[in-house]
Amino acid sequence: MWNLFCDREKKSPSETEKLENPVFVPWIMIGAGCFLRDDLAKLPFLTMCMKESLRLHPPVPTAIRCCTQDTVLPDSQVIPKGVACLISIIGIHHNPTVWPDPEVYNPFRFDPENILSRA
């Protein structure tokens, strides 16, 4: 949630209004005031904001994986089986070939319609 708070400063006024507007995010006390995982389906704009915040500030910036088979990269280089590879998650999330305007906070990247067009 800290990421969401920090990214709020980067949002345009219209995005902040959408986040606070009950039409987009019904800030209703659900149950006894606790949100459940199923309740996020009722808050689509908040979900999009959380995903975009995690894209910009991933909690795990890198991962290490061991190749289980020889892997050929697009430039024809081969990563041999058994080699440990460091994957830069933050590098992927800020890569302009993967995400257009990667430094811009845009929760609509995770609009369900946009997700289907990226697949």
Short mmCIF file of C-alpha atoms in Angstrom, two decimals:
data_model
loop_
_atom_site.label_atom_id
_atom_site.label_comp_id
_atom_site.label_asym_id
_atom_site.label_seq_id
_atom_site.Cartn_x
_atom_site.Cartn_y
_atom_site.Cartn_z
CA MET A 1 0.00 0.00 0.00
CA TRP A 2 2.97 2.35 0.50
CA ASN A 3 3.63 2.14 -3.25
CA LEU A 4 0.06 3.18 -3.95
CA PHE A 5 0.42 6.15 -1.59
CA CYS A 6 3.74 7.24 -3.13
CA ASP A 7 2.44 6.91 -6.68
CA ARG A 8 -0.60 8.98 -5.75
CA GLU A 9 1.68 12.01 -5.80
CA LYS A 10 2.51 11.28 -9.46
CA LYS A 11 -1.10 11.01 -10.61
CA SER A 12 -2.91 13.68 -12.50
CA PRO A 13 -5.84 15.31 -10.68
CA SER A 14 -8.32 13.38 -12.83
CA GLU A 15 -6.80 10.04 -11.74
CA THR A 16 -6.85 11.09 -8.08
CA GLU A 17 -10.50 12.08 -8.43
CA LYS A 18 -11.30 8.69 -9.96
CA LEU A 19 -9.60 6.91 -7.09
CA GLU A 20 -11.62 8.93 -4.57
CA ASN A 21 -14.89 8.92 -6.55
CA PRO A 22 -17.38 6.29 -5.33
CA VAL A 23 -18.42 5.63 -8.94
CA PHE A 24 -14.93 4.25 -9.68
CA VAL A 25 -14.01 2.95 -6.21
CA PRO A 26 -16.93 2.41 -3.86
CA TRP A 27 -15.19 3.00 -0.51
CA ILE A 28 -17.89 1.13 1.36
CA MET A 29 -17.18 -0.78 4.52
CA ILE A 30 -17.46 -4.36 3.38
CA GLY A 31 -18.48 -6.82 6.08
CA ALA A 32 -16.90 -5.81 9.39
CA GLY A 33 -14.55 -3.32 7.73
CA CYS A 34 -12.14 -5.94 6.38
CA PHE A 35 -11.48 -6.43 2.70
CA LEU A 36 -11.31 -9.96 1.40
CA ARG A 37 -9.60 -11.08 -1.80
CA ASP A 38 -13.03 -11.52 -3.44
CA ASP A 39 -13.89 -7.92 -2.58
CA LEU A 40 -11.21 -6.60 -4.97
CA ALA A 41 -13.46 -7.60 -7.88
CA LYS A 42 -15.81 -4.86 -6.66
CA LEU A 43 -12.98 -2.29 -6.81
CA PRO A 44 -11.59 -2.54 -10.37
CA PHE A 45 -9.91 0.88 -10.49
CA LEU A 46 -8.19 0.29 -7.15
CA THR A 47 -6.96 -3.07 -8.47
CA MET A 48 -5.57 -1.39 -11.59
CA CYS A 49 -3.80 1.22 -9.41
CA MET A 50 -2.27 -1.45 -7.20
CA LYS A 51 -0.98 -3.42 -10.20
CA GLU A 52 0.55 -0.31 -11.77
CA SER A 53 2.20 0.65 -8.46
CA LEU A 54 3.68 -2.84 -8.17
CA ARG A 55 4.91 -2.63 -11.77
CA LEU A 56 6.75 0.61 -11.01
CA HIS A 57 8.04 -0.55 -7.61
CA PRO A 58 8.20 -4.35 -7.55
CA PRO A 59 8.70 -5.78 -4.05
CA VAL A 60 11.17 -8.32 -5.50
CA PRO A 61 13.47 -6.50 -7.97
CA THR A 62 15.36 -9.61 -9.16
CA ALA A 63 14.99 -13.38 -9.26
CA ILE A 64 17.48 -16.18 -9.86
CA ARG A 65 16.47 -19.22 -11.87
CA CYS A 66 18.42 -22.27 -12.98
CA CYS A 67 18.02 -23.28 -16.63
CA THR A 68 16.58 -26.79 -16.88
CA GLN A 69 17.39 -27.04 -20.60
CA ASP A 70 19.52 -25.25 -23.19
CA THR A 71 17.78 -21.99 -24.06
CA VAL A 72 18.30 -20.12 -27.32
CA LEU A 73 17.87 -16.34 -27.04
CA PRO A 74 16.47 -14.16 -29.87
CA ASP A 75 20.03 -13.10 -30.84
CA SER A 76 21.01 -16.81 -31.25
CA GLN A 77 23.09 -16.97 -28.06
CA VAL A 78 22.60 -20.16 -26.04
CA ILE A 79 22.21 -20.35 -22.27
CA PRO A 80 23.40 -23.86 -21.33
CA LYS A 81 21.42 -26.16 -19.08
CA GLY A 82 22.36 -25.79 -15.39
CA VAL A 83 23.39 -22.11 -15.58
CA ALA A 84 21.89 -19.79 -12.95
CA CYS A 85 20.29 -16.73 -14.56
CA LEU A 86 19.56 -13.45 -12.82
CA ILE A 87 16.25 -12.00 -14.04
CA SER A 88 15.83 -8.27 -13.53
CA ILE A 89 12.14 -7.86 -12.79
CA ILE A 90 12.54 -4.13 -12.30
CA GLY A 91 14.41 -3.97 -15.62
CA ILE A 92 11.55 -5.71 -17.42
CA HIS A 93 8.97 -3.46 -15.76
CA HIS A 94 10.86 -0.34 -16.88
CA ASN A 95 11.74 -1.59 -20.38
CA PRO A 96 10.17 0.58 -23.12
CA THR A 97 9.99 -2.37 -25.53
CA VAL A 98 7.76 -4.19 -23.01
CA TRP A 99 5.81 -1.24 -21.58
CA PRO A 100 5.20 1.97 -23.58
CA ASP A 101 6.23 5.01 -21.50
CA PRO A 102 7.46 2.79 -18.65
CA GLU A 103 8.20 5.67 -16.24
CA VAL A 104 4.67 7.10 -16.50
CA TYR A 105 2.12 6.05 -13.88
CA ASN A 106 -0.84 4.76 -15.90
CA PRO A 107 -3.22 2.37 -14.12
CA PHE A 108 -5.20 1.91 -17.34
CA ARG A 109 -2.42 -0.40 -18.57
CA PHE A 110 -4.22 -2.98 -16.42
CA ASP A 111 -7.72 -2.25 -17.68
CA PRO A 112 -9.13 -5.69 -18.62
CA GLU A 113 -9.61 -4.55 -22.24
CA ASN A 114 -5.96 -3.44 -22.49
CA ILE A 115 -4.74 -6.70 -20.97
CA LEU A 116 -6.55 -8.69 -23.68
CA SER A 117 -4.98 -6.55 -26.43
CA ARG A 118 -1.46 -7.22 -25.04
CA ALA A 119 -1.86 -11.00 -25.02
#
